[in-house]
Amino acid sequence: MPSHTTDNEYVFPLSLTSSTTRNGTAEGLPGELLAGIFAAHFPGHPVMPGSCMVQIAERLAEKATGRRLQLTAIRSAKFLSPVSPDTTEEVEYVLSHVTTDGDTVAFRVTVRSHDNINAKMSLTCKTLKKT
């Protein structure tokens, strides 16, 4: 579960270490998913693609809001430094400025490792009907 630093901020730690990605889960993300991402991008020099960082943010926003979401807009996205299990064991996804307006959820995401900011994004999603 995320930790709350304020009423409108959620912090999700995400382990990138091989033991966790093979044998466990990271905030509900299947470990095989992360291992597969790093195996494919790029063999011998693993880096998390920006599109995967966006998808992880969407999934974590579902956890934070308790809603099933579908990404509708990337208002901004800046990928500032690579995310790789070779250089860090864990990153934090910080969701902030979470706002809801009817079926729309908007939020900001900062991905950080140690004292480094890896990415900043502003995303909008729509709430999907439960089936």
Short mmCIF file of C-alpha atoms in Angstrom, two decimals:
data_model
loop_
_atom_site.label_atom_id
_atom_site.label_comp_id
_atom_site.label_asym_id
_atom_site.label_seq_id
_atom_site.Cartn_x
_atom_site.Cartn_y
_atom_site.Cartn_z
CA MET A 1 0.00 0.00 0.00
CA PRO A 2 1.14 3.56 -0.55
CA SER A 3 2.15 5.81 2.27
CA HIS A 4 0.33 9.12 2.55
CA THR A 5 2.49 12.16 3.11
CA THR A 6 -0.50 14.51 2.81
CA ASP A 7 -4.19 14.11 2.08
CA ASN A 8 -3.47 14.43 -1.65
CA GLU A 9 -0.10 12.71 -2.09
CA TYR A 10 0.65 9.01 -2.35
CA VAL A 11 4.12 7.46 -2.29
CA PHE A 12 4.60 4.01 -3.84
CA PRO A 13 8.01 2.32 -3.48
CA LEU A 14 8.83 0.07 -6.43
CA SER A 15 11.69 -2.40 -6.11
CA LEU A 16 13.79 -3.01 -9.22
CA THR A 17 16.05 -5.70 -7.78
CA SER A 18 16.08 -9.02 -9.57
CA SER A 19 15.13 -11.04 -6.47
CA THR A 20 11.97 -9.00 -5.99
CA THR A 21 11.03 -8.87 -9.66
CA ARG A 22 11.45 -12.63 -10.07
CA ASN A 23 9.89 -13.85 -6.85
CA GLY A 24 7.58 -11.17 -5.52
CA THR A 25 5.44 -8.25 -6.44
CA ALA A 26 5.97 -4.54 -6.32
CA GLU A 27 2.80 -2.72 -5.26
CA GLY A 28 0.65 -5.31 -6.97
CA LEU A 29 2.69 -5.35 -10.18
CA PRO A 30 3.62 -8.90 -11.18
CA GLY A 31 7.33 -9.43 -10.74
CA GLU A 32 7.49 -11.16 -14.12
CA LEU A 33 6.26 -7.94 -15.75
CA LEU A 34 9.23 -5.91 -14.49
CA ALA A 35 11.69 -8.70 -15.26
CA GLY A 36 10.32 -8.93 -18.81
CA ILE A 37 10.52 -5.18 -19.33
CA PHE A 38 14.16 -5.09 -18.31
CA ALA A 39 15.04 -8.22 -20.32
CA ALA A 40 13.65 -6.63 -23.50
CA HIS A 41 14.86 -3.04 -22.98
CA PHE A 42 17.76 -3.38 -23.53
CA PRO A 43 19.59 -6.73 -23.32
CA GLY A 44 22.71 -6.24 -21.23
CA HIS A 45 21.79 -2.63 -20.38
CA PRO A 46 18.31 -2.70 -18.79
CA VAL A 47 16.31 0.54 -18.91
CA MET A 48 12.62 1.09 -18.19
CA PRO A 49 10.89 2.64 -21.23
CA GLY A 50 8.92 5.83 -20.66
CA SER A 51 5.73 4.16 -21.87
CA CYS A 52 6.07 1.56 -19.10
CA MET A 53 6.63 4.32 -16.53
CA VAL A 54 3.34 5.88 -17.67
CA GLN A 55 1.48 2.55 -17.46
CA ILE A 56 2.82 1.90 -13.97
CA ALA A 57 1.67 5.38 -12.91
CA GLU A 58 -1.81 4.63 -14.26
CA ARG A 59 -1.97 1.35 -12.32
CA LEU A 60 -0.77 3.05 -9.11
CA ALA A 61 -3.39 5.79 -9.57
CA GLU A 62 -6.01 3.02 -9.57
CA LYS A 63 -4.69 1.88 -6.19
CA ALA A 64 -4.69 5.44 -4.85
CA THR A 65 -8.23 6.26 -6.00
CA GLY A 66 -9.90 2.87 -5.75
CA ARG A 67 -11.18 3.30 -9.33
CA ARG A 68 -10.58 1.34 -12.52
CA LEU A 69 -8.88 3.87 -14.82
CA GLN A 70 -7.98 4.29 -18.47
CA LEU A 71 -5.38 6.83 -19.55
CA THR A 72 -6.90 9.53 -21.77
CA ALA A 73 -4.19 12.22 -21.88
CA ILE A 74 -0.55 12.82 -21.14
CA ARG A 75 -0.57 16.54 -20.45
CA SER A 76 3.20 16.57 -19.99
CA ALA A 77 5.99 14.04 -19.58
CA LYS A 78 9.66 14.66 -18.98
CA PHE A 79 12.03 11.73 -18.68
CA LEU A 80 15.09 13.18 -16.99
CA SER A 81 17.30 10.17 -16.23
CA PRO A 82 17.10 6.43 -16.90
CA VAL A 83 15.52 3.96 -14.50
CA SER A 84 17.64 0.82 -14.39
CA PRO A 85 18.12 -2.01 -11.90
CA ASP A 86 21.85 -1.70 -12.65
CA THR A 87 22.00 1.71 -10.95
CA THR A 88 19.25 1.59 -8.31
CA GLU A 89 17.38 -1.02 -6.33
CA GLU A 90 14.22 1.01 -5.76
CA VAL A 91 12.33 3.97 -7.19
CA GLU A 92 9.43 5.85 -5.67
CA TYR A 93 6.38 6.91 -7.59
CA VAL A 94 4.89 10.00 -5.95
CA LEU A 95 1.34 10.79 -7.07
CA SER A 96 0.22 14.29 -6.12
CA HIS A 97 -2.39 16.92 -6.96
CA VAL A 98 -4.92 14.12 -7.44
CA THR A 99 -8.21 15.67 -8.52
CA THR A 100 -11.49 14.11 -9.57
CA ASP A 101 -14.21 15.72 -11.64
CA GLY A 102 -17.03 13.28 -12.29
CA ASP A 103 -15.45 10.34 -14.11
CA THR A 104 -12.15 12.17 -14.75
CA VAL A 105 -9.07 11.76 -12.56
CA ALA A 106 -6.05 14.02 -13.06
CA PHE A 107 -2.75 13.74 -11.21
CA ARG A 108 0.95 14.51 -11.28
CA VAL A 109 3.63 11.86 -10.98
CA THR A 110 7.25 12.17 -9.93
CA VAL A 111 9.49 9.12 -10.27
CA ARG A 112 12.57 9.38 -8.12
CA SER A 113 15.48 7.27 -6.93
CA HIS A 114 17.78 8.34 -4.14
CA ASP A 115 18.02 12.14 -4.56
CA ASN A 116 17.52 11.90 -8.31
CA ILE A 117 14.31 12.77 -10.19
CA ASN A 118 13.91 10.30 -13.05
CA ALA A 119 10.62 11.54 -14.53
CA LYS A 120 7.80 14.05 -14.11
CA MET A 121 4.38 13.54 -15.67
CA SER A 122 0.91 15.03 -15.61
CA LEU A 123 -1.75 12.50 -16.58
CA THR A 124 -5.52 12.37 -17.01
CA CYS A 125 -7.62 9.22 -16.86
CA LYS A 126 -11.26 8.35 -17.13
CA THR A 127 -13.04 6.04 -14.73
CA LEU A 128 -14.20 2.82 -16.33
CA LYS A 129 -17.50 1.25 -15.40
CA LYS A 130 -17.18 -1.82 -13.19
CA THR A 131 -18.06 -5.07 -14.93
#
